[in-house]
Amino acid sequence: MSDLTAYPVLAGRSIRLTRRNLDAVLTALVLPVMLMLVFVYFFGGAIETSTGKYVTYVAPGVLILCAGYGASMTATTVSNDMTNGIIDRFRSMDTSPTAVLTGHVAASVARNAVATSAVLAVAFAIGFRPQAGPAGWLAASGILLLYITTLSWLGAAAGLLAKTPEAAGGFTFAMLFLPYPSSAFVPIDTMPDWLHGFSDNQPVTPVIESLRGLLLDQPAGNSPWLALAWCLGLLAVTLPVCGALFRRRIG
Amino acid sequence: MHRAPEAEWAIRTRGLSKAYGSVQVLAGLDLQVRRGSVFALLGPNGAGKTTTVRILATLTRADAGQATVAGHDVLTARSQVRRAISLTGQYAALDEEQTGLENLRMMARLRGLPRAASRDRAQELLERFALTDAGHRRVSTYSGGMRRRLDIAAGLVSDPEVVFLDEPTTGLDPRSRRTMWETVGSLTQAGVTVFLTTQYLEEADQLADRVAVLDGGRVRAQGTPEELKKTVTAQRLDLTMAGRAAYTQLAGRLGGRVLHQSPEELVLGVATDGSAAHVRALLDELDPTREQVARFAVHNATLDDVFLELTHE
Ligand SMILES: Nc1ncnc2c1ncn2[C@@H]1O[C@H](COP(=O)(O)OP(=O)(O)O)[C@@H](O)[C@H]1O
Ligand SMILES: [Mg+2]
């Protein structure tokens, strides 16, 4: 019916559902903070980077990693809606399916915003000192937001594709794995040669390099443009794919 | 049948057909449902009840045939149909982790009611369905009966003309079932048309003005519960035979009259109205020597019995 009210109403719904799901809160908040501490204190001593303290190098990487966890949950929440019958009620009420999916993506972005703040706070407490001015922060936030939105829509597509919410969670494995063979945690030139080609040219690397460059006020080269191109390109593919998957799903 | 003008029909279908792969679920379904009445579609598991409801509620397309709901074609005027109906599916379509009140408010907002009006409407519905006390609890803490009531309430936020209820009492305990029957009864007082599906003859009998029996993708019998009951068995007499020979002999004699048979247990079932006189007469008829039947029991007929009887006619 009045589609425009459906968007905020369904975003509010998804955010409420996220808040009340203990697993989701723990995964979105506690896990990234734990990962931060593990990387810095367990692995940090063994890893040499050009930025001095390892926490300075790895903090942006952990932000990326936790975006993956937060966004991958979208797959589960979307799949839940598709399997438990509520989508039929929404459809019989003439509520637009796009509004339902957008609600889940909005909740994912909100979840990630909170997680990102928590990780930054902890990072700051253990010695992370970003050098960015307001423009740098704004640009970094923008890129991170776009990255999270892209991953969330990919998660939504996985949720539409999977037959069960459990399977949907499994589909998002790639999202959680991609940061490892990138420059998120260790510089690429320390990786085996055969990995370089992949690591240099996968979407996570330009995102992480732009975050690092912008936050530490170092030259970021063309990374921000590459990151932008990757995210917008993926979105341009994922959105129509979501539409097609939804139509296929409802037969 | 008496001819009514178009405006009298809340639902009309002609020749609805639907197949899933090689399974022909509906094979030319014709239904007419009068405005303001309660209509029950009766059929066993897998008969195509849910498929029918989904087609009428615009969620699935039929392969062939026409259907109008509240005067609108389900294919060409989907939005108008959706505005006129509410659907309560076979499985509760609610958010477990929202409270009852939050669920209803959300549905009201999605139906286009402003914020304050949505809150009032939600409160009003909670009250009407005896859920006021539970309104602030999450749905995950509700009993099956409460969930069903909330599910129906969620369909009523926007005063629909036609309410679809797919197996509204399946899985409920007897007391919740009775409450649900009262709820359905109260819907029609407001002039709403109710289209419900059920597997239970007794339920159709209690609730519906008219009943259609769905089997093999077609309407097998249709009429008021009274008319229908005259054509089908109300009860079944199960005879446990004294031995294999007696079993085989009686099975042969009964032929098409057998409603139920269980060779391992030597049981044969036949139709009865359940009265002492009829049961006595049947026993005398089927076991004149009083040696062949070891035990007997009278059951409420299941739908399978009804179908067997209908298809043997
Ligand atoms: N989406 C579907 N895909 C394949 N087969 C289906 C689908 N929906 C229903 N069926 C089949 O159609 C038949 C009728 O199902 P349904 O309408 O759910 O019956 P009922 O509600 O009377 O139990 C069943 O054999 C069922 O397996
Ligand atoms: Mg069904």
Short mmCIF file of N, CA, C and O and ligand atoms in Angstrom, two decimals, chain B residues 45-46 48-51 90-91 166-167 197 199, ligand 2:
data_model
loop_
_atom_site.label_atom_id
_atom_site.label_comp_id
_atom_site.label_asym_id
_atom_site.label_seq_id
_atom_site.Cartn_x
_atom_site.Cartn_y
_atom_site.Cartn_z
N ASN B 45 -5.41 -34.14 4.34
CA ASN B 45 -4.08 -33.62 4.09
C ASN B 45 -3.70 -33.83 2.62
O ASN B 45 -3.89 -34.92 2.11
N GLY B 46 -3.21 -32.80 1.99
CA GLY B 46 -2.75 -32.95 0.60
C GLY B 46 -3.86 -32.81 -0.43
O GLY B 46 -3.62 -32.99 -1.62
N GLY B 48 -5.32 -30.13 -1.38
CA GLY B 48 -5.21 -28.90 -2.17
C GLY B 48 -5.90 -27.71 -1.50
O GLY B 48 -6.14 -26.69 -2.16
N LYS B 49 -6.18 -27.82 -0.22
CA LYS B 49 -6.86 -26.72 0.49
C LYS B 49 -5.97 -25.47 0.52
O LYS B 49 -6.40 -24.37 0.17
N THR B 50 -4.72 -25.66 0.95
CA THR B 50 -3.81 -24.52 1.04
C THR B 50 -3.57 -23.91 -0.34
O THR B 50 -3.56 -22.69 -0.51
N THR B 51 -3.43 -24.77 -1.34
CA THR B 51 -3.24 -24.28 -2.70
C THR B 51 -4.41 -23.40 -3.11
O THR B 51 -4.22 -22.31 -3.67
N GLN B 90 -1.74 -21.56 7.47
CA GLN B 90 -1.76 -22.78 8.27
C GLN B 90 -0.74 -22.69 9.41
O GLN B 90 -0.93 -23.27 10.46
N TYR B 91 0.34 -21.96 9.19
CA TYR B 91 1.36 -21.79 10.22
C TYR B 91 1.41 -20.33 10.61
O TYR B 91 1.35 -19.45 9.75
N ASP B 166 -6.74 -20.75 7.07
CA ASP B 166 -6.31 -22.07 6.61
C ASP B 166 -6.06 -22.97 7.82
O ASP B 166 -5.11 -22.76 8.58
N GLU B 167 -6.91 -23.95 7.98
CA GLU B 167 -6.85 -24.88 9.11
C GLU B 167 -6.63 -24.16 10.45
O GLU B 167 -5.63 -24.38 11.12
N THR B 197 -10.58 -23.55 5.90
CA THR B 197 -10.33 -24.93 5.49
C THR B 197 -10.20 -25.78 6.73
O THR B 197 -9.82 -25.28 7.79
N GLN B 199 -9.85 -30.19 8.19
CA GLN B 199 -9.84 -31.63 7.92
C GLN B 199 -10.96 -32.31 8.70
O GLN B 199 -11.14 -33.52 8.60
MG MG C 2 -2.76 -27.10 4.01
#
